[in-house]
Amino acid sequence: MNKFEKLDEKSSKYPKVETKLPDDSPISESRRKFMGGVGAAPLAVGALSLPFASTTVDASGRRIRNRDALTPFSPRTRAARSIKLRVRSALRQYKRSIRRIERRGDRTLHRNNGDENNLEGFIGNFHKGLKQNDLGEVDRKAYFRLLRALRTGKFDDLAKVELGCPDPSLQRRLVNPIAGLGFQGLGPDSHFQFIRPAPRFRSRTVASEMVEAYWGALLRDVPFDQYEDNQLANDAAAELNSLPGKSGMMDVKNKVTPNNLFRSGLPGSEVGPFASQLILKDVPYGVQGFSQQFANRQAGLDFMTTYENWLDIQRGCAQEPGLDIYDPVRRYYYNGRVAASYVQIDALAQAYFNACVILLTPPTTIGQFGMNAGFGGIGAPFDPNNPYFGSAVGGGVGDSSGFSGAARVSEGLATFGPPQILTLLWAVSGQAAQNQWFQKWNVHRRLRPETYGGRVHNMMTGKANYPIHPSLLDSQAVKETFSRNGTYLLPMAFPEGSPTHPSYGAGHATVAGACVTLLKAVFDEDAVIDNPVQPSAEGTTLEPYTGGDTLTVGGELNKLAGNIGCARNFGCVHWRSDNAVSYRLGEEFTIQYLRDLANTALEPFSGYSITTFDGEKITI
C-alpha cells in the first residue's frame, strides 16, 4: 500500500462531480462521428479490434475500457487525495509557524539591530534613491513615507514615497519593496523565516567587515592564486587578524591567511582552488556547449570614487551610458574583478543551472553526446535514495545493467529526473528570494557598504561626526584607499553601485543557499570530481589542478555558493554578514520546500539526504 492508499477517502466531504458527458456535447458528437466513420471503413486483414474499443478486467472484476486513463485512482479518489495532500502540506507549515510563535510568546517575531531607533537621522539604514541632503542623509519625511508603505503594503502608499534624483528622467526605482508581503504555495511563509539582527553601525564587527570590503576593492585585479606572494594580500590578512572585532573571515574559526582570504568559510570552500570546479568547467548545454569565460571590466576601473558622483548615486540617479570599459579578452573566474562582473547581470539561478548540467552530463564526447564533442560534464551519481538511480552499480545512458527492480525497467524524468531538478532550481531560487525580500525591507533595512563608505569619508574630512569604530578609521585599508583615489569612499566595481534595495540579507547568497541545497539533495555529495582544473595566471585558459586535495561534489557545490556571495562582496555591494545569514535562509527554505515536495511522490522514497552548511547530516 502506497502513501496515497493510506489517505482515507471521505468523498462525502467534497462536492460530487458529474463525469458523464451529455449526449449533445461536442465531444460526444465528435466521438459518434468518428466511430461511425471507422465502422463504415473496410478493416485491414488482421485488424481484429481497435485498441480503444477493447476492454480488460481488473482484480475486482471491474471492466476497464482501454480508452480510459490507466490509473489506480478513480476521478473522485484522485481529486480528494490531491486536495488532502495540499492541505496536509499547508497544515505542516502552519503548525511550524505556530510553534515559532508560541516559543516567542508575545514578543516580536522579528527584530532588527535597533539602529533605526537609536541613531539620529537613520544613518545606519538603507535609503538609497530617496530624497537626501548633501551629506547623503535621508529626508525624514521621505523615510517615514517608505516605512508607512512597508507597514501597509498598499500600492497607493508606495506611490507617495519621495525619491531623490534632481533629474526625474534619471531616477532609479526602488526594487520590489512589498514583495515579501506576498504568499506562496510551497515551502515556509516569508514571515516565518528568521535571520539574526545585523551588526550595529557602531560595532567592531561592522568596522571589521568594512575593512575587508576596502581590501577587496584594493585587491580586485590580483589573481586568487597569487595572494600568497602579493604584499597587499598579506597586509590584508595581517590587518584582518589584528582587528578587535570579529575578523573578516568571521565564518572561519582559524586565522586569516592569504590562502583563505575572502573565502566564504562554508565546508569545502578552503579545499583546492578559490573557484569551484562548477564555475570553471565547460557547460555541456545540449548541442550548445560553452566555456565559462566571462566578459569583464578593464583592470583598474573603479567607480564612485568622487564625492559628487557618490552623492548623485545615493540619491538614485542613473549613470550615463558609456562609463563601462570592458576587457577585450574573456577570462575565467580568476580574480575579484571578473567575479564581480559575473554577478552584476547574471540570471537568478544561472550559476546553479550551469552546475546542474555539468553534474548531469557524462564526461564523454561519443555516442549521444558526440554532437557536443569537447563539452563533456562530470557525470556525478545521484543520491543513493533516488528510487531510479540509487540501486545502480554501473551502466549509463540507455543501459539497464547495474539496476534492479523497477529501476531496471524505468528511469526518472518528470519525477526524480533531470527535468524536475532543473525546474526546481528556478522554483526555489525565486521563492527563497521573495522570503529574503521580507527580511530586507520589512525587518532590517540595513544600509549598503557604499553608503557607509560615504559616512567614513565625511567623518575623515570633518564634514560630519558619526559613531564609527576607530579600528576602521585608523586602518591600513582606508589609508591605502585614500592614497590611491584621493577620497575615503569605497571604490565600487559597478557604475551604479549597489542595487536600490537594502543590504541584509543578500539576494544572491539566499539563492545560492537554496539552489546548492537542492543540488546536494539530488546528487551524491561524497562523489569525487576527477580531473580538477584551475585558471591560468592570466585567467585565459584552464590548466590541471595538481594539488593533493580531494574535491567532492558537496564541497564544490558549497564553494560555488561561496564564490557567488564573495563575488558580490568584490563588487562592494554587500557585507560578509549579509551572506553568512542568507546562505542559511536559502538552505532552510529549500529543506522545507523539499519536505512538501517529498509527500507528492508515488515512488518508494526514503527522503533527500544532505549535509547542511553547518556540517549536520539530515534526511528530508
Coordinates of C-alpha atoms in Angstrom, one line a residue:
M1 CA 0.0 0.0 0.0
N2 CA 1.5 3.3 -1.0
K3 CA 1.1 6.7 0.8
F4 CA -1.9 7.6 -1.4
E5 CA -3.8 4.5 -0.5
K6 CA -3.2 5.3 3.2
L7 CA -5.1 8.5 2.8
D8 CA -8.7 7.8 3.9
E9 CA -11.1 9.0 1.2
K10 CA -14.2 10.5 2.6
S11 CA -15.6 11.7 -0.7
S12 CA -18.9 12.9 1.0
K13 CA -16.9 15.9 2.3
Y14 CA -16.2 17.0 -1.2
P15 CA -18.7 18.1 -3.9
K16 CA -19.6 15.3 -6.3
V17 CA -18.6 16.0 -9.9
E18 CA -20.7 14.7 -12.8
T19 CA -18.2 13.0 -15.1
K20 CA -20.7 11.6 -17.7
L21 CA -20.8 13.7 -20.9
P22 CA -24.2 14.8 -22.2
D23 CA -25.3 13.2 -25.4
D24 CA -25.3 16.6 -27.2
S25 CA -21.9 17.7 -26.1
P26 CA -19.3 18.5 -28.8
I27 CA -17.0 15.7 -27.6
S28 CA -19.8 13.1 -27.6
E29 CA -20.9 14.2 -31.1
S30 CA -17.3 14.0 -32.4
R31 CA -16.9 10.6 -30.9
R32 CA -20.1 9.3 -32.6
K33 CA -19.0 10.7 -36.0
F34 CA -15.5 9.2 -35.6
M35 CA -16.8 5.8 -34.6
G36 CA -19.3 5.9 -37.4
G37 CA -16.5 6.6 -39.9
V38 CA -14.5 3.8 -38.6
G39 CA -17.4 1.4 -38.8
A40 CA -18.1 2.2 -42.4
A41 CA -14.4 1.8 -43.5
P42 CA -13.1 -1.5 -44.6
L43 CA -10.7 -3.0 -42.0
A44 CA -7.3 -4.3 -42.9
V45 CA -6.8 -8.0 -42.7
G46 CA -5.6 -9.0 -39.2
A47 CA -7.0 -5.8 -37.6
L48 CA -9.2 -7.8 -35.2
S49 CA -10.1 -4.8 -33.0
L50 CA -9.2 -1.2 -32.2
P51 CA -7.3 -0.5 -29.0
F52 CA -9.9 2.0 -27.7
A53 CA -12.7 -0.5 -28.3
S54 CA -11.2 -3.3 -26.3
T55 CA -11.8 -4.0 -22.6
T56 CA -9.9 -5.5 -19.7
V57 CA -11.0 -6.6 -16.3
D58 CA -9.2 -5.6 -13.1
A59 CA -8.7 -7.8 -10.0
S60 CA -12.1 -6.8 -8.6
G61 CA -13.9 -7.7 -11.8
R62 CA -14.5 -4.2 -12.9
R63 CA -14.4 -3.7 -16.6
I64 CA -12.0 -1.1 -17.8
R65 CA -12.1 0.3 -21.3
N66 CA -8.6 0.9 -22.7
R67 CA -9.6 4.3 -23.9
D68 CA -9.8 5.3 -20.2
A69 CA -6.7 6.6 -18.4
L70 CA -4.7 3.7 -16.9
T71 CA -4.5 4.8 -13.3
P72 CA -5.1 3.3 -9.9
F73 CA -7.3 6.3 -9.0
S74 CA -10.9 7.0 -9.8
P75 CA -11.6 10.7 -10.6
R76 CA -13.2 11.3 -7.2
T77 CA -10.4 9.5 -5.4
R78 CA -7.8 11.5 -7.2
A79 CA -9.5 14.8 -6.5
A80 CA -10.0 14.0 -2.9
R81 CA -6.4 12.8 -2.3
S82 CA -4.9 15.7 -4.2
I83 CA -6.6 18.3 -2.0
K84 CA -5.7 16.3 1.1
L85 CA -2.0 16.3 0.2
R86 CA -2.1 20.1 -0.4
V87 CA -4.0 20.7 2.9
R88 CA -1.6 18.4 4.7
S89 CA 1.4 20.4 3.4
A90 CA -0.2 23.7 4.3
L91 CA -1.1 22.4 7.8
R92 CA 2.5 21.3 8.4
Q93 CA 3.8 24.8 7.5
Y94 CA 1.1 26.3 9.7
K95 CA 1.9 24.2 12.7
R96 CA 5.6 25.0 12.2
S97 CA 4.7 28.7 12.2
I98 CA 2.5 28.4 15.3
R99 CA 5.3 26.6 17.2
R100 CA 7.6 29.5 16.5
I101 CA 5.0 32.0 17.7
E102 CA 4.5 30.0 20.9
R103 CA 8.2 29.8 21.6
R104 CA 8.5 33.6 21.4
G105 CA 5.3 34.3 23.4
D106 CA 4.0 37.8 22.9
R107 CA 7.4 39.1 21.8
T108 CA 8.0 40.5 18.3
L109 CA 8.8 37.6 16.0
H110 CA 11.4 39.6 14.0
R111 CA 14.0 42.0 15.5
N112 CA 16.4 44.3 13.8
N113 CA 19.6 45.8 15.3
G114 CA 17.9 48.9 16.7
D115 CA 19.9 51.4 14.7
E116 CA 16.7 52.8 13.2
N117 CA 15.6 53.9 16.6
N118 CA 18.9 54.7 18.2
L119 CA 20.9 56.7 15.6
E120 CA 19.9 60.2 14.6
G121 CA 18.9 60.7 11.0
F122 CA 18.6 57.0 10.1
I123 CA 22.3 57.0 9.2
G124 CA 22.6 53.2 9.7
N125 CA 19.6 52.4 7.5
F126 CA 19.0 51.9 3.8
H127 CA 17.6 54.9 1.9
K128 CA 19.4 54.9 -1.5
G129 CA 17.1 56.5 -4.0
L130 CA 15.2 58.6 -1.5
K131 CA 15.5 62.4 -1.0
Q132 CA 18.7 63.3 0.8
N133 CA 20.8 66.2 2.0
D134 CA 24.4 67.0 0.9
L135 CA 25.8 64.5 3.4
G136 CA 23.8 61.7 2.0
E137 CA 21.4 61.6 5.0
V138 CA 17.8 60.8 4.2
D139 CA 14.9 63.3 4.4
R140 CA 12.9 62.2 7.4
K141 CA 9.5 62.7 5.7
A142 CA 10.6 60.6 2.7
Y143 CA 11.8 57.8 5.1
F144 CA 8.7 57.8 7.1
R145 CA 6.6 57.5 4.0
L146 CA 8.7 54.5 3.0
L147 CA 8.1 52.9 6.4
R148 CA 4.3 53.5 6.1
A149 CA 4.2 51.8 2.7
L150 CA 6.1 48.8 4.1
R151 CA 3.7 48.6 7.0
T152 CA 0.5 48.8 5.0
G153 CA 1.7 47.0 1.8
K154 CA -0.5 49.4 -0.2
F155 CA 0.5 50.4 -3.7
D156 CA -1.1 53.8 -3.1
D157 CA 1.2 54.4 -0.1
L158 CA 4.2 53.3 -2.1
A159 CA 3.4 55.9 -4.7
K160 CA 3.8 58.7 -2.1
V161 CA 7.4 57.9 -1.3
E162 CA 9.6 60.8 -2.3
L163 CA 12.6 59.9 -4.5
G164 CA 15.8 61.9 -4.6
C165 CA 17.3 62.4 -8.0
P166 CA 17.1 66.0 -9.1
D167 CA 16.6 64.8 -12.7
P168 CA 13.4 62.6 -12.7
S169 CA 14.4 61.2 -16.1
L170 CA 17.4 59.6 -14.4
Q171 CA 15.7 58.3 -11.3
R172 CA 16.2 54.7 -10.4
R173 CA 13.2 53.0 -8.8
L174 CA 13.2 51.0 -5.6
V175 CA 13.3 47.3 -6.1
N176 CA 10.1 45.5 -5.1
P177 CA 9.7 46.8 -1.6
I178 CA 6.4 44.9 -0.8
A179 CA 7.4 41.6 -2.5
G180 CA 7.9 39.9 0.9
L181 CA 4.3 40.5 1.9
G182 CA 3.0 38.2 -0.8
F183 CA 2.1 34.5 -0.2
Q184 CA 3.5 31.3 -1.7
G185 CA 2.2 27.7 -2.2
L186 CA 5.1 25.6 -1.1
G187 CA 7.8 26.0 1.5
P188 CA 7.8 28.3 4.5
D189 CA 6.0 31.6 4.6
S190 CA 8.1 34.7 4.4
H191 CA 7.0 35.8 7.8
F192 CA 8.2 32.6 9.5
Q193 CA 11.8 32.5 8.3
F194 CA 14.3 34.4 10.5
I195 CA 17.8 35.8 10.4
R196 CA 19.6 37.4 13.4
P197 CA 19.9 41.2 13.6
A198 CA 22.6 42.7 11.5
P199 CA 25.7 44.0 13.3
R200 CA 25.2 47.6 14.6
F201 CA 26.5 50.6 12.8
R202 CA 29.0 51.5 15.6
S203 CA 30.2 47.9 16.3
R204 CA 33.6 46.4 15.9
T205 CA 32.1 43.8 13.6
V206 CA 30.9 46.4 11.1
A207 CA 34.4 48.0 11.3
S208 CA 36.0 44.6 10.5
E209 CA 33.6 44.0 7.6
M210 CA 34.2 47.4 6.1
V211 CA 38.0 46.9 6.4
E212 CA 37.5 43.6 4.5
A213 CA 35.4 45.5 1.9
Y214 CA 38.1 48.1 1.3
W215 CA 40.8 45.4 1.0
G216 CA 38.5 43.5 -1.5
A217 CA 38.4 46.6 -3.7
L218 CA 42.1 47.2 -3.5
L219 CA 42.8 43.6 -4.5
R220 CA 40.2 43.2 -7.3
D221 CA 42.8 42.8 -10.0
V222 CA 45.1 40.3 -8.2
P223 CA 44.6 36.7 -9.2
F224 CA 43.5 34.5 -6.4
D225 CA 46.3 32.1 -6.8
Q226 CA 48.8 34.9 -6.4
Y227 CA 47.6 36.1 -3.0
E228 CA 50.4 34.3 -1.1
D229 CA 53.1 36.2 -3.0
N230 CA 51.3 39.5 -3.1
Q231 CA 52.3 42.1 -0.4
L232 CA 48.8 43.8 -0.3
A233 CA 47.1 40.4 0.2
N234 CA 49.5 39.6 3.0
D235 CA 48.9 43.0 4.5
A236 CA 45.1 42.4 4.3
A237 CA 45.3 39.1 6.0
A238 CA 47.5 40.5 8.8
E239 CA 45.2 43.5 9.4
L240 CA 42.0 41.4 9.5
N241 CA 43.7 39.2 12.1
S242 CA 44.6 42.2 14.2
L243 CA 41.2 43.8 14.4
P244 CA 39.5 43.9 17.8
G245 CA 36.2 42.7 16.3
K246 CA 35.4 39.5 14.5
S247 CA 37.8 39.1 11.7
G248 CA 36.8 39.4 8.1
M249 CA 36.7 35.6 7.9
M250 CA 34.0 35.6 10.6
D251 CA 32.8 32.2 9.4
V252 CA 36.2 30.5 9.7
K253 CA 37.5 29.5 13.1
N254 CA 41.2 29.6 12.2
K255 CA 43.1 32.7 11.4
V256 CA 43.0 34.6 8.1
T257 CA 45.8 33.7 5.7
P258 CA 46.5 34.9 2.2
N259 CA 45.2 31.5 1.0
N260 CA 41.8 31.7 2.7
L261 CA 41.4 35.5 2.3
F262 CA 37.9 36.4 1.2
R263 CA 36.7 32.8 1.0
S264 CA 33.2 32.1 2.4
G265 CA 34.1 29.7 5.2
L266 CA 31.5 27.2 4.0
P267 CA 32.5 23.5 4.3
G268 CA 34.8 22.7 1.3
S269 CA 35.5 26.3 0.4
E270 CA 39.1 26.2 1.6
V271 CA 39.9 23.0 -0.3
G272 CA 41.6 23.4 -3.6
P273 CA 41.5 26.4 -5.9
F274 CA 39.5 29.5 -4.9
A275 CA 37.0 29.0 -7.7
S276 CA 34.6 26.0 -7.7
Q277 CA 35.0 23.4 -10.5
L278 CA 31.4 24.1 -11.3
I279 CA 32.1 27.7 -12.3
L280 CA 35.3 26.8 -14.2
K281 CA 34.5 23.6 -16.2
D282 CA 32.8 23.9 -19.7
V283 CA 29.0 23.7 -19.6
P284 CA 27.6 20.9 -21.9
Y285 CA 24.4 22.7 -22.7
G286 CA 22.9 20.3 -25.2
V287 CA 24.4 20.9 -28.6
Q288 CA 25.3 24.5 -27.5
G289 CA 28.1 23.7 -25.1
F290 CA 30.2 26.7 -23.9
S291 CA 33.2 27.6 -21.8
Q292 CA 32.8 29.6 -18.7
Q293 CA 35.0 32.6 -19.8
F294 CA 33.3 35.8 -18.8
A295 CA 33.2 39.3 -20.2
N296 CA 34.8 41.6 -17.5
R297 CA 35.7 45.2 -16.9
Q298 CA 39.1 46.6 -17.7
A299 CA 41.7 46.3 -14.9
G300 CA 41.9 49.3 -12.6
L301 CA 38.4 50.6 -13.5
D302 CA 36.7 51.6 -10.3
F303 CA 33.6 53.8 -9.8
M304 CA 32.1 56.2 -7.2
T305 CA 35.5 57.5 -6.1
T306 CA 34.5 61.2 -6.2
Y307 CA 32.1 62.7 -3.7
E308 CA 29.8 64.3 -6.3
N309 CA 29.3 61.1 -8.1
W310 CA 28.8 59.2 -4.9
L311 CA 26.1 61.6 -3.8
D312 CA 24.3 61.5 -7.1
I313 CA 24.1 57.7 -6.9
Q314 CA 22.9 57.8 -3.3
R315 CA 20.0 59.9 -4.5
G316 CA 19.2 57.3 -7.1
C317 CA 20.5 59.0 -10.2
A318 CA 21.2 56.5 -13.0
Q319 CA 24.6 56.9 -14.7
E320 CA 25.1 57.9 -18.3
P321 CA 25.9 55.0 -20.6
G322 CA 29.5 54.5 -21.8
L323 CA 31.2 54.5 -18.4
D324 CA 32.0 50.8 -18.6
I325 CA 35.2 49.8 -20.4
Y326 CA 35.4 46.1 -21.0
D327 CA 38.5 43.9 -21.3
P328 CA 38.6 42.7 -24.9
V329 CA 39.6 39.2 -23.6
R330 CA 37.1 37.0 -21.8
R331 CA 38.5 35.4 -18.7
Y332 CA 37.7 32.6 -16.2
Y333 CA 36.8 33.3 -12.6
Y334 CA 40.3 34.1 -11.5
N335 CA 40.2 37.4 -9.7
G336 CA 37.8 39.7 -7.9
R337 CA 37.1 41.9 -10.9
V338 CA 36.0 39.0 -13.1
A339 CA 33.9 37.6 -10.2
A340 CA 32.2 41.0 -9.6
S341 CA 31.4 41.3 -13.3
Y342 CA 29.7 37.9 -13.4
V343 CA 27.3 38.7 -10.6
Q344 CA 26.2 42.1 -11.8
I345 CA 23.9 40.9 -14.6
D346 CA 23.6 37.1 -14.1
A347 CA 20.2 35.4 -14.3
L348 CA 18.9 34.4 -10.9
A349 CA 19.8 30.7 -10.8
Q350 CA 22.3 30.8 -13.7
A351 CA 25.4 29.5 -11.9
Y352 CA 23.4 26.6 -10.4
F353 CA 21.6 25.7 -13.6
N354 CA 25.1 25.5 -15.3
A355 CA 26.4 23.5 -12.4
C356 CA 23.5 21.1 -12.6
V357 CA 24.0 20.5 -16.3
I358 CA 27.7 19.8 -15.7
L359 CA 26.9 17.3 -12.9
L360 CA 24.2 15.6 -15.1
T361 CA 26.3 15.2 -18.2
P362 CA 28.7 12.2 -18.5
P363 CA 32.4 13.0 -19.2
T364 CA 32.2 11.7 -22.8
T365 CA 32.3 13.0 -26.4
I366 CA 31.0 10.0 -28.1
G367 CA 27.6 8.4 -28.8
Q368 CA 24.7 10.5 -27.7
F369 CA 27.0 13.4 -26.8
G370 CA 29.2 13.2 -29.9
M371 CA 27.5 16.3 -31.3
N372 CA 28.8 18.2 -28.4
A373 CA 32.4 17.0 -28.6
G374 CA 34.7 18.7 -26.2
F375 CA 31.9 19.7 -23.7
G376 CA 31.5 16.6 -21.5
G377 CA 30.5 17.1 -17.9
I378 CA 31.2 15.4 -14.6
G379 CA 28.5 12.8 -14.7
A380 CA 28.0 12.8 -10.9
P381 CA 26.0 9.9 -9.4
F382 CA 22.6 10.7 -8.0
D383 CA 21.9 10.5 -4.3
P384 CA 21.6 6.8 -3.2
N385 CA 18.0 7.5 -2.1
N386 CA 16.8 8.3 -5.6
P387 CA 14.4 5.4 -6.4
Y388 CA 15.5 5.2 -10.1
F389 CA 19.3 5.7 -9.7
G390 CA 20.1 4.7 -6.2
S391 CA 20.3 1.0 -7.0
A392 CA 22.8 1.5 -9.8
V393 CA 26.2 0.0 -9.5
G394 CA 27.1 0.5 -13.2
G395 CA 25.6 1.3 -16.5
G396 CA 25.0 4.5 -18.3
V397 CA 22.6 6.3 -20.7
G398 CA 20.2 3.7 -22.2
D399 CA 21.9 0.9 -20.2
S400 CA 19.9 -1.0 -17.7
S401 CA 22.8 -3.0 -16.3
G402 CA 23.5 -2.5 -12.7
F403 CA 19.9 -1.6 -11.8
S404 CA 17.4 -3.8 -10.1
G405 CA 13.7 -3.9 -9.6
A406 CA 11.6 -1.1 -11.2
A407 CA 14.8 0.9 -11.8
R408 CA 15.9 -1.7 -14.3
V409 CA 12.8 -1.0 -16.3
S410 CA 12.2 2.7 -15.8
E411 CA 14.3 5.8 -15.4
G412 CA 13.3 9.1 -13.8
L413 CA 12.3 12.2 -15.8
A414 CA 9.4 14.3 -14.7
T415 CA 9.9 12.9 -11.2
F416 CA 13.4 12.2 -9.8
G417 CA 15.0 13.1 -13.1
P418 CA 16.9 15.9 -14.8
P419 CA 13.8 18.0 -16.0
Q420 CA 12.4 18.1 -12.5
I421 CA 15.7 19.1 -10.9
L422 CA 16.3 21.9 -13.4
T423 CA 12.8 23.2 -12.9
L424 CA 13.1 23.1 -9.2
L425 CA 16.2 25.3 -9.3
W426 CA 14.2 28.2 -10.7
A427 CA 11.3 27.5 -8.3
V428 CA 13.3 27.6 -5.1
S429 CA 15.5 30.5 -6.2
G430 CA 12.6 32.8 -6.9
Q431 CA 10.6 31.9 -3.8
A432 CA 13.5 31.9 -1.4
A433 CA 14.5 35.4 -2.7
Q434 CA 10.9 36.5 -2.1
N435 CA 11.2 35.4 1.6
Q436 CA 14.5 37.3 1.8
W437 CA 12.9 40.4 0.5
F438 CA 10.7 40.4 3.6
Q439 CA 13.8 40.5 5.7
K440 CA 15.4 43.2 3.6
W441 CA 12.6 45.7 3.5
N442 CA 10.2 44.8 6.3
V443 CA 12.6 43.9 9.1
H444 CA 16.3 45.1 8.8
R445 CA 16.6 47.9 6.2
R446 CA 20.4 47.8 6.6
L447 CA 22.5 50.3 4.6
R448 CA 24.9 49.2 1.9
P449 CA 28.7 49.3 2.3
E450 CA 28.9 52.1 -0.3
T451 CA 26.8 54.3 1.9
Y452 CA 28.9 53.5 5.0
G453 CA 31.9 54.4 2.9
G454 CA 30.4 57.9 2.4
R455 CA 30.0 58.1 6.2
V456 CA 33.7 57.3 6.6
H457 CA 34.6 59.9 4.0
N458 CA 32.5 62.7 5.7
M459 CA 33.9 61.7 9.1
M460 CA 37.6 61.7 7.9
T461 CA 37.1 65.1 6.1
G462 CA 35.5 66.7 9.1
K463 CA 32.1 67.2 7.5
A464 CA 30.2 65.0 10.0
N465 CA 30.6 63.2 13.2
Y466 CA 29.4 59.6 13.3
P467 CA 29.8 56.7 15.8
I468 CA 32.3 54.8 13.6
H469 CA 34.6 52.4 15.4
P470 CA 38.2 53.8 15.4
S471 CA 39.7 50.5 14.2
L472 CA 38.2 51.2 10.8
L473 CA 39.2 54.9 10.6
D474 CA 42.8 54.0 11.6
S475 CA 43.0 51.0 9.3
Q476 CA 45.7 50.5 6.6
A477 CA 42.9 49.6 4.2
V478 CA 41.3 53.1 4.5
K479 CA 44.7 54.8 4.2
E480 CA 45.6 52.7 1.1
T481 CA 42.3 53.7 -0.5
F482 CA 42.9 57.4 0.1
S483 CA 46.4 57.1 -1.3
R484 CA 45.0 55.5 -4.5
N485 CA 41.9 57.6 -5.1
G486 CA 42.2 60.8 -3.1
T487 CA 39.0 60.1 -1.2
Y488 CA 37.9 57.7 1.6
L489 CA 34.9 56.4 -0.4
L490 CA 34.6 52.7 -1.0
P491 CA 35.6 52.0 -4.7
M492 CA 32.8 50.2 -6.5
A493 CA 33.0 47.7 -9.3
F494 CA 29.8 48.9 -11.0
P495 CA 29.0 52.4 -12.3
E496 CA 25.6 52.4 -10.5
G497 CA 27.0 50.9 -7.3
S498 CA 24.6 48.7 -5.3
P499 CA 21.0 47.9 -6.2
T500 CA 18.2 50.0 -4.8
H501 CA 17.1 47.6 -2.1
P502 CA 18.5 47.0 1.4
S503 CA 21.7 45.0 2.1
Y504 CA 20.6 42.5 4.7
G505 CA 20.1 39.7 3.7
A506 CA 21.7 39.2 0.4
G507 CA 19.6 38.0 -2.5
H508 CA 22.4 36.3 -4.4
A509 CA 23.6 34.4 -1.2
T510 CA 20.0 33.4 -0.5
V511 CA 19.6 32.0 -4.0
A512 CA 23.0 30.3 -3.6
G513 CA 21.9 28.6 -0.4
A514 CA 18.6 27.5 -1.8
C515 CA 19.9 26.1 -5.1
V516 CA 23.1 24.5 -3.7
T517 CA 20.9 22.7 -1.0
L518 CA 18.7 21.4 -3.8
L519 CA 21.7 20.1 -5.8
K520 CA 23.2 18.5 -2.7
A521 CA 19.9 16.7 -2.1
V522 CA 19.7 15.1 -5.5
F523 CA 23.4 14.3 -6.2
D524 CA 25.8 12.2 -4.2
E525 CA 27.7 14.8 -2.1
D526 CA 30.6 12.4 -1.5
A527 CA 31.4 11.7 -5.1
V528 CA 34.9 12.7 -6.1
I529 CA 35.4 15.1 -9.0
D530 CA 38.1 13.8 -11.3
N531 CA 40.5 15.9 -13.4
P532 CA 40.1 19.2 -11.5
V533 CA 41.3 22.4 -13.2
Q534 CA 42.3 25.9 -12.2
P535 CA 42.6 29.1 -14.2
S536 CA 46.0 30.1 -15.8
A537 CA 47.9 33.1 -14.4
E538 CA 46.1 35.4 -16.8
G539 CA 42.7 33.7 -16.5
T540 CA 42.5 33.0 -20.2
T541 CA 42.8 29.2 -20.1
L542 CA 42.3 26.3 -17.8
E543 CA 45.1 24.0 -16.6
P544 CA 45.2 20.9 -14.5
Y545 CA 45.0 21.4 -10.7
T546 CA 47.8 19.4 -9.3
G547 CA 47.3 20.0 -5.5
G548 CA 46.8 16.9 -3.3
D549 CA 43.3 17.9 -2.3
T550 CA 40.3 15.7 -3.0
L551 CA 37.5 17.7 -4.4
T552 CA 34.0 16.4 -3.8
V553 CA 30.6 17.3 -5.3
G554 CA 29.3 18.5 -2.0
G555 CA 32.4 20.6 -1.3
E556 CA 32.5 22.2 -4.7
L557 CA 28.7 23.0 -4.5
N558 CA 29.4 24.8 -1.2
K559 CA 32.3 26.5 -2.8
L560 CA 30.1 27.6 -5.7
A561 CA 27.7 29.2 -3.3
G562 CA 30.6 31.0 -1.6
N563 CA 32.0 32.1 -4.9
I564 CA 28.8 33.9 -5.8
G565 CA 28.5 35.5 -2.4
C566 CA 32.1 36.6 -2.4
A567 CA 31.7 38.0 -5.9
R568 CA 29.1 40.3 -4.7
N569 CA 31.5 41.4 -1.9
F570 CA 34.2 42.1 -4.5
G571 CA 31.7 44.4 -6.1
C572 CA 31.4 46.1 -2.6
V573 CA 27.6 45.8 -2.7
H574 CA 27.4 43.5 0.4
W575 CA 28.8 42.9 3.8
R576 CA 30.2 39.5 4.7
S577 CA 27.5 39.0 7.4
D578 CA 24.8 39.6 4.7
N579 CA 26.0 36.4 3.0
A580 CA 26.5 34.4 6.2
V581 CA 22.9 34.5 7.2
S582 CA 21.5 34.3 3.7
Y583 CA 23.2 31.1 2.7
R584 CA 21.3 29.5 5.7
L585 CA 18.0 31.2 5.0
G586 CA 18.1 29.8 1.4
E587 CA 19.1 26.4 2.8
E588 CA 16.2 26.4 5.3
F589 CA 13.7 27.4 2.5
T590 CA 14.8 24.5 0.3
I591 CA 14.7 22.0 3.1
Q592 CA 11.1 22.9 3.9
Y593 CA 10.2 23.1 0.2
L594 CA 11.5 19.6 -0.4
R595 CA 9.6 18.3 2.6
D596 CA 6.4 19.5 1.0
L597 CA 7.5 18.0 -2.4
A598 CA 8.5 14.6 -1.0
N599 CA 4.9 14.0 0.1
T600 CA 3.8 14.1 -3.5
A601 CA 5.9 11.3 -4.9
L602 CA 4.3 8.0 -5.8
E603 CA 7.7 6.1 -5.9
P604 CA 9.0 4.5 -2.8
F605 CA 11.3 7.2 -1.4
S606 CA 13.2 7.4 1.9
G607 CA 13.9 11.1 1.7
Y608 CA 16.6 13.5 0.4
S609 CA 19.9 13.3 2.3
I610 CA 22.1 16.4 2.7
T611 CA 24.9 17.8 4.7
T612 CA 23.9 21.3 5.9
F613 CA 26.2 24.4 5.8
D614 CA 26.8 23.8 9.5
G615 CA 28.0 20.2 8.9
E616 CA 24.9 18.4 10.1
K617 CA 23.7 15.4 8.1
I618 CA 19.9 15.3 7.7
T619 CA 17.3 13.4 5.8
I620 CA 14.4 15.4 4.4

